[in-house]
mmCIF file of C-alpha atoms in Angstrom:
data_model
loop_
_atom_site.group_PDB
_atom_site.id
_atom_site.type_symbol
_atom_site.label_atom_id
_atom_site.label_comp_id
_atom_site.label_asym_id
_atom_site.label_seq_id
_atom_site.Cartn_x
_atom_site.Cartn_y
_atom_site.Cartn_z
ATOM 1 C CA UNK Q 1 142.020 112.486 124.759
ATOM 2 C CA UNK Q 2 142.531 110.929 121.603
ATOM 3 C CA UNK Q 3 144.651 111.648 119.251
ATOM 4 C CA UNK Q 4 144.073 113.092 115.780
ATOM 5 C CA UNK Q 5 144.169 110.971 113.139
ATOM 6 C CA UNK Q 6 146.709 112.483 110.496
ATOM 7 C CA UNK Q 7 146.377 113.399 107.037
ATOM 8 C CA UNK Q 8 147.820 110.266 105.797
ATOM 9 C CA UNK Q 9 144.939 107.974 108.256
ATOM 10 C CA UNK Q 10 142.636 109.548 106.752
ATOM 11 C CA UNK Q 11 143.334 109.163 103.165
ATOM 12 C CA UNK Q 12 143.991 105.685 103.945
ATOM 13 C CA UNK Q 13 140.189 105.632 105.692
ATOM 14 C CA UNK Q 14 139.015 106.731 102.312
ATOM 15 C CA UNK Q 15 140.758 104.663 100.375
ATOM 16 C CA UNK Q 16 139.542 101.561 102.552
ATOM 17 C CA UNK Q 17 136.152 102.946 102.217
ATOM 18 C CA UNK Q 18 136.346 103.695 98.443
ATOM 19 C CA UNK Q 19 137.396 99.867 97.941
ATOM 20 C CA UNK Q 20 134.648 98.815 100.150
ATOM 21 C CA UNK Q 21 131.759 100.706 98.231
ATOM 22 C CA UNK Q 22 133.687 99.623 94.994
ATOM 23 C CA UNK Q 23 133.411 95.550 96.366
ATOM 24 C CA UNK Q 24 129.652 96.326 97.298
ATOM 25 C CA UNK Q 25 128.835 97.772 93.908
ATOM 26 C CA UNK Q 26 130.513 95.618 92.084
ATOM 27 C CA UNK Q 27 128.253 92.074 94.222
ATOM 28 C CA UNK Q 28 125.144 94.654 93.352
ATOM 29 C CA UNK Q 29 126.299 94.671 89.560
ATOM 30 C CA UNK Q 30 126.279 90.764 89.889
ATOM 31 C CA UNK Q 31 123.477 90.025 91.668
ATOM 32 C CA UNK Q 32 121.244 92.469 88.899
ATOM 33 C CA UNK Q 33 123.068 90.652 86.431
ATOM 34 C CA UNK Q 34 122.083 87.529 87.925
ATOM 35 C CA UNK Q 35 118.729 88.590 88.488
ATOM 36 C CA UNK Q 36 117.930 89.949 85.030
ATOM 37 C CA UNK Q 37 119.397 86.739 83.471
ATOM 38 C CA UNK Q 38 117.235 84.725 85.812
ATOM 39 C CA UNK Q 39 114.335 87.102 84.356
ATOM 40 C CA UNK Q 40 114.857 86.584 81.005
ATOM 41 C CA UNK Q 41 114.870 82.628 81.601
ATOM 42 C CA UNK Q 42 111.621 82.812 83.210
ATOM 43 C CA UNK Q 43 109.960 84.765 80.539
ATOM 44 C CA UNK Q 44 111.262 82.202 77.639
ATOM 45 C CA UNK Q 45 110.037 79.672 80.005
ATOM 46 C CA UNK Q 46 106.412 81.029 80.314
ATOM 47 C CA UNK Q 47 106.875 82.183 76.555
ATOM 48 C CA UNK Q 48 106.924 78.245 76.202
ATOM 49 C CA UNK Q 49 104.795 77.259 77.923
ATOM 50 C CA UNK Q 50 102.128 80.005 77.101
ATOM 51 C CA UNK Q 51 102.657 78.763 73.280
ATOM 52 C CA UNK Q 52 102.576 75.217 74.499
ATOM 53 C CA UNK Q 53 98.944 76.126 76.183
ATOM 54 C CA UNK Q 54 97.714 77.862 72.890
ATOM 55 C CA UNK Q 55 98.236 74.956 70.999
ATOM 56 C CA UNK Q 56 96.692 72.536 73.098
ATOM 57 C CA UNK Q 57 93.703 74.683 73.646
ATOM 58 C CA UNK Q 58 93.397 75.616 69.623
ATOM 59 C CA UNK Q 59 93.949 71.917 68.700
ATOM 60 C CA UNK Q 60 91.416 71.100 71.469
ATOM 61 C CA UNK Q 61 89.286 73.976 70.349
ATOM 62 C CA UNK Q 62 89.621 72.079 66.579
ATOM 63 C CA UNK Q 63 88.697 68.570 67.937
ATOM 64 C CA UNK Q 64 85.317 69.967 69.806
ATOM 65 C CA UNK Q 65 84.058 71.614 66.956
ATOM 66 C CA UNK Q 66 84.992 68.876 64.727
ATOM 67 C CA UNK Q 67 82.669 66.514 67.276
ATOM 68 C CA UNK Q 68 80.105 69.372 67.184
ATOM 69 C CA UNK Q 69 79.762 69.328 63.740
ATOM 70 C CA UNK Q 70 79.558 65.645 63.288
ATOM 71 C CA UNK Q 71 77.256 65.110 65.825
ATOM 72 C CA UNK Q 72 74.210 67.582 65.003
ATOM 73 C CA UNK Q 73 71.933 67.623 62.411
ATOM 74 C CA UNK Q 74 72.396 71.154 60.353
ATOM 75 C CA UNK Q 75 71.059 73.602 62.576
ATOM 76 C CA UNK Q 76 68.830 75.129 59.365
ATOM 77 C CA UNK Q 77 67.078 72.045 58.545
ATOM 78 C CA UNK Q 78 65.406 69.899 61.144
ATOM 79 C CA UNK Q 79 63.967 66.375 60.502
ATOM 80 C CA UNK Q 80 60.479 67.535 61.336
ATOM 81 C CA UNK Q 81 60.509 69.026 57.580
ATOM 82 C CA UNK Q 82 60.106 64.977 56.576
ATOM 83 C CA UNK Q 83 56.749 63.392 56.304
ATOM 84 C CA UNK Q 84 56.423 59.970 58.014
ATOM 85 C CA UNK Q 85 55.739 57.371 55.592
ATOM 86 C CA UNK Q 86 52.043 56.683 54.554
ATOM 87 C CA UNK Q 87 50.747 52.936 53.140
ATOM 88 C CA UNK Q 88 50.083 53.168 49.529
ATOM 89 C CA UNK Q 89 53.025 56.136 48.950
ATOM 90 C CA UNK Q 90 55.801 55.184 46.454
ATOM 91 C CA UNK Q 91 58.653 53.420 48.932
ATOM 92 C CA UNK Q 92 61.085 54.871 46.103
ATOM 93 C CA UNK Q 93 60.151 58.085 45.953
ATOM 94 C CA UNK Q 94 60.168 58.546 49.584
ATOM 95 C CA UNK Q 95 63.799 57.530 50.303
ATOM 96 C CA UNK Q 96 64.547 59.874 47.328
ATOM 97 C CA UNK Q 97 63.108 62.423 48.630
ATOM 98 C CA UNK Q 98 64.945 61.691 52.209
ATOM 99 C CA UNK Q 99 68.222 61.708 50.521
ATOM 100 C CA UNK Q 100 67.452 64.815 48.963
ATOM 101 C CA UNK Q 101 66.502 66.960 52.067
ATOM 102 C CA UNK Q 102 69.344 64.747 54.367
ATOM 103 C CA UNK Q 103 71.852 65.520 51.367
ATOM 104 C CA UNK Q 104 71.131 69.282 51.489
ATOM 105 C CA UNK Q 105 71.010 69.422 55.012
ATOM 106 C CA UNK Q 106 74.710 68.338 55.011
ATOM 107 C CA UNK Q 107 73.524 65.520 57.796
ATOM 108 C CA UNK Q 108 76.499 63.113 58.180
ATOM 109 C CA UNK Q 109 75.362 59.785 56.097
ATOM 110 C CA UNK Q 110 76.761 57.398 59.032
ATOM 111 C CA UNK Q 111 73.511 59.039 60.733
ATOM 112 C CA UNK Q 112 71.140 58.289 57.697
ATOM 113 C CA UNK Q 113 70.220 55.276 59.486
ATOM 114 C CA UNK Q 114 68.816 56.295 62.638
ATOM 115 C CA UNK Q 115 67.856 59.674 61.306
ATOM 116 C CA UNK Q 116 64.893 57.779 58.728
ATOM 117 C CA UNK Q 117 63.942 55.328 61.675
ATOM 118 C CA UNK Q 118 61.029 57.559 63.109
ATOM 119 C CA UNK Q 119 59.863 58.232 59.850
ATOM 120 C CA UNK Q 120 58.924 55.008 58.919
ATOM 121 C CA UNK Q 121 55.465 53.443 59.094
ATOM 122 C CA UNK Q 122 53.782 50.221 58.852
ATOM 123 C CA UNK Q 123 55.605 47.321 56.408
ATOM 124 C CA UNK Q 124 58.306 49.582 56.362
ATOM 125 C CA UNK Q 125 58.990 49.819 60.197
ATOM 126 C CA UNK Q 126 58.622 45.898 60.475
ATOM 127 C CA UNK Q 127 61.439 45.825 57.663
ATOM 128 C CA UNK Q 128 63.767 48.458 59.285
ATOM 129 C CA UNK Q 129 63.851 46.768 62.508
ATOM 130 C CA UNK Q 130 64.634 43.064 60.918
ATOM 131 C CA UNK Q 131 67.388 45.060 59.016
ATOM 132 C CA UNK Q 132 68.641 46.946 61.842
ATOM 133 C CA UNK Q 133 68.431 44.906 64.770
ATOM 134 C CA UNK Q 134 71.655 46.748 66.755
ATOM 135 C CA UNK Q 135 71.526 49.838 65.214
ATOM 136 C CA UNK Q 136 74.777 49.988 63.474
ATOM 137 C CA UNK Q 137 73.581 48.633 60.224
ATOM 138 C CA UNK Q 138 74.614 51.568 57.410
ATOM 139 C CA UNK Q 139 71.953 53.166 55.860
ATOM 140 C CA UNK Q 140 72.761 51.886 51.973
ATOM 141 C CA UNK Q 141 71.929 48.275 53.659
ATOM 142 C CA UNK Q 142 69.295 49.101 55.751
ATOM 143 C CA UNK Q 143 67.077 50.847 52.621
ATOM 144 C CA UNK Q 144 68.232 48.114 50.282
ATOM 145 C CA UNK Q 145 66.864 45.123 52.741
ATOM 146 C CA UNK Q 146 63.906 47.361 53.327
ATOM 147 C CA UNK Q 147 62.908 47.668 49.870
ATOM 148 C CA UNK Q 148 63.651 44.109 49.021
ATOM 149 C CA UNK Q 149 61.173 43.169 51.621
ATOM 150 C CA UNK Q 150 58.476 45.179 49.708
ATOM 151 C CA UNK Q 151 59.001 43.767 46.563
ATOM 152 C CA UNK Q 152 61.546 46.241 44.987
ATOM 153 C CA UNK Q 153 64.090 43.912 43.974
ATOM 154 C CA UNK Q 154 66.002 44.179 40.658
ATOM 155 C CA UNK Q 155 63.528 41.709 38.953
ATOM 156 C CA UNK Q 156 60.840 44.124 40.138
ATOM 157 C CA UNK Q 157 62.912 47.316 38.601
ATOM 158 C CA UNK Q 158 63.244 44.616 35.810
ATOM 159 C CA UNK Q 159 60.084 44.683 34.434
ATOM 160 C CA UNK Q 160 58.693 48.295 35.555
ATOM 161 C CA UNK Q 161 61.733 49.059 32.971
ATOM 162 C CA UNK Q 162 59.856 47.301 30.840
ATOM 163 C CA UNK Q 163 56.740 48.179 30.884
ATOM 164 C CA UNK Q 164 57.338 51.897 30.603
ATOM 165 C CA UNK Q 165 55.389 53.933 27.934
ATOM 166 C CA UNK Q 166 54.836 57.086 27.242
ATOM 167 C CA UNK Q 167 51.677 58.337 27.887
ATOM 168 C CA UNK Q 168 50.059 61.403 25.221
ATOM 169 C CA UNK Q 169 50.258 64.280 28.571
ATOM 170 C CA UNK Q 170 53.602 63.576 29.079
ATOM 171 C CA UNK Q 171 56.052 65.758 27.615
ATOM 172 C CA UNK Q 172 59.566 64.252 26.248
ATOM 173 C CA UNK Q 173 61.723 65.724 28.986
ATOM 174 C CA UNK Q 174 59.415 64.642 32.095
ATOM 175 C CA UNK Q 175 59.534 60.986 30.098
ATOM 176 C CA UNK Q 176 63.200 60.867 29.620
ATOM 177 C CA UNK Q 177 63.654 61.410 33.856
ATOM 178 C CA UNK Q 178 61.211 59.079 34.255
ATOM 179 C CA UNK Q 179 63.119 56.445 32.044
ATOM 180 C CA UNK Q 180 66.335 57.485 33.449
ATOM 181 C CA UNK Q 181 65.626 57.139 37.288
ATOM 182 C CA UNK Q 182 64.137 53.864 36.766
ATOM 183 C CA UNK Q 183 67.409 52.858 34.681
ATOM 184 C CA UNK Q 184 69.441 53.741 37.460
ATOM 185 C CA UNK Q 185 67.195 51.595 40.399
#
């Protein structure tokens, strides 16, 4: 038989054994340390990089509708409200009254160009293609060119200047826009 271990053996058991649980909590207190450190480096990292991601996708976001909006025609006023043309209509009065409804409409002006093309009819299709043979031409020079080839030139503004009177049914305030507009031609 064995003998028994004293008094003294076995406070010295416990003592070994206190020491060892006190080394084992203390590499447990580390390695949560450790761990919650690691933690809280991770979350600033995806903090980051979640951040990061939100700003790419709002400045992304930005740039799409930016392109949407400069690409469409204003959803609340389609071309088709435009009459095409017709031979013996006022050439003047009709790109007026295209800049007025493309104007309202908010369409972008680099667009004005292509935007009149199917609207145009006879003399004035012939003179919008000669203008605009690649289709970059900007719309200022392709109505200009167009109404020089029919005539309305500055001699031509010239002289209906000129020639203006006032007719008797006219009232003084439909005669002075009438004066005004052809002033500004």
């Amino acid at each position: 038989m064995g003998e028994k271990p004293t008094l003294e053996d076995m406070i010295k058991q416990l003592a070994e054994g206190q020491r060892h649980l006190q080394l084992v909590w203390e590499a447990h207190q580390r390695e949560a340390k450790e761990d919650r450190e690691a933690l809280q480096t991770a979350l600033k990292s995806q903090a980051t990089i979640m951040a990061n991601n939100q700003l790419i996708h709002e400045t992304a976001l930005q740039k799409l509708t930016d392109t949407i909006a400069a690409s469409k025609v204003h959803p609340n006023v389609p071309i088709s409200v435009l009459q095409k043309f017709q031979e013996g209509e006022d050439p003047d009065s009709f790109f007026t009254n295209f800049e007025r409804v493309a104007s309202s409409a908010q369409w972008p002006e680099e667009r004005w160009g292509q935007y009149i093309a199917p609207l145009l009819t006879g003399i004035l299709q012939t003179a919008y293609q000669a203008a605009n043979p690649g289709g970059t031409t900007p719309y200022k020079d392709i109505k200009r060119s167009i109404l020089e080839r029919v005539g309305h030139d500055t001699e031509y503004y010239r002289m209906t200047f000129r020639e203006v009177k006032w007719g008797q049914s006219e009232d003084p305030h439909t005669f002075y826009f009438r004066v005004k507009d052809l002033g500004l031609k």
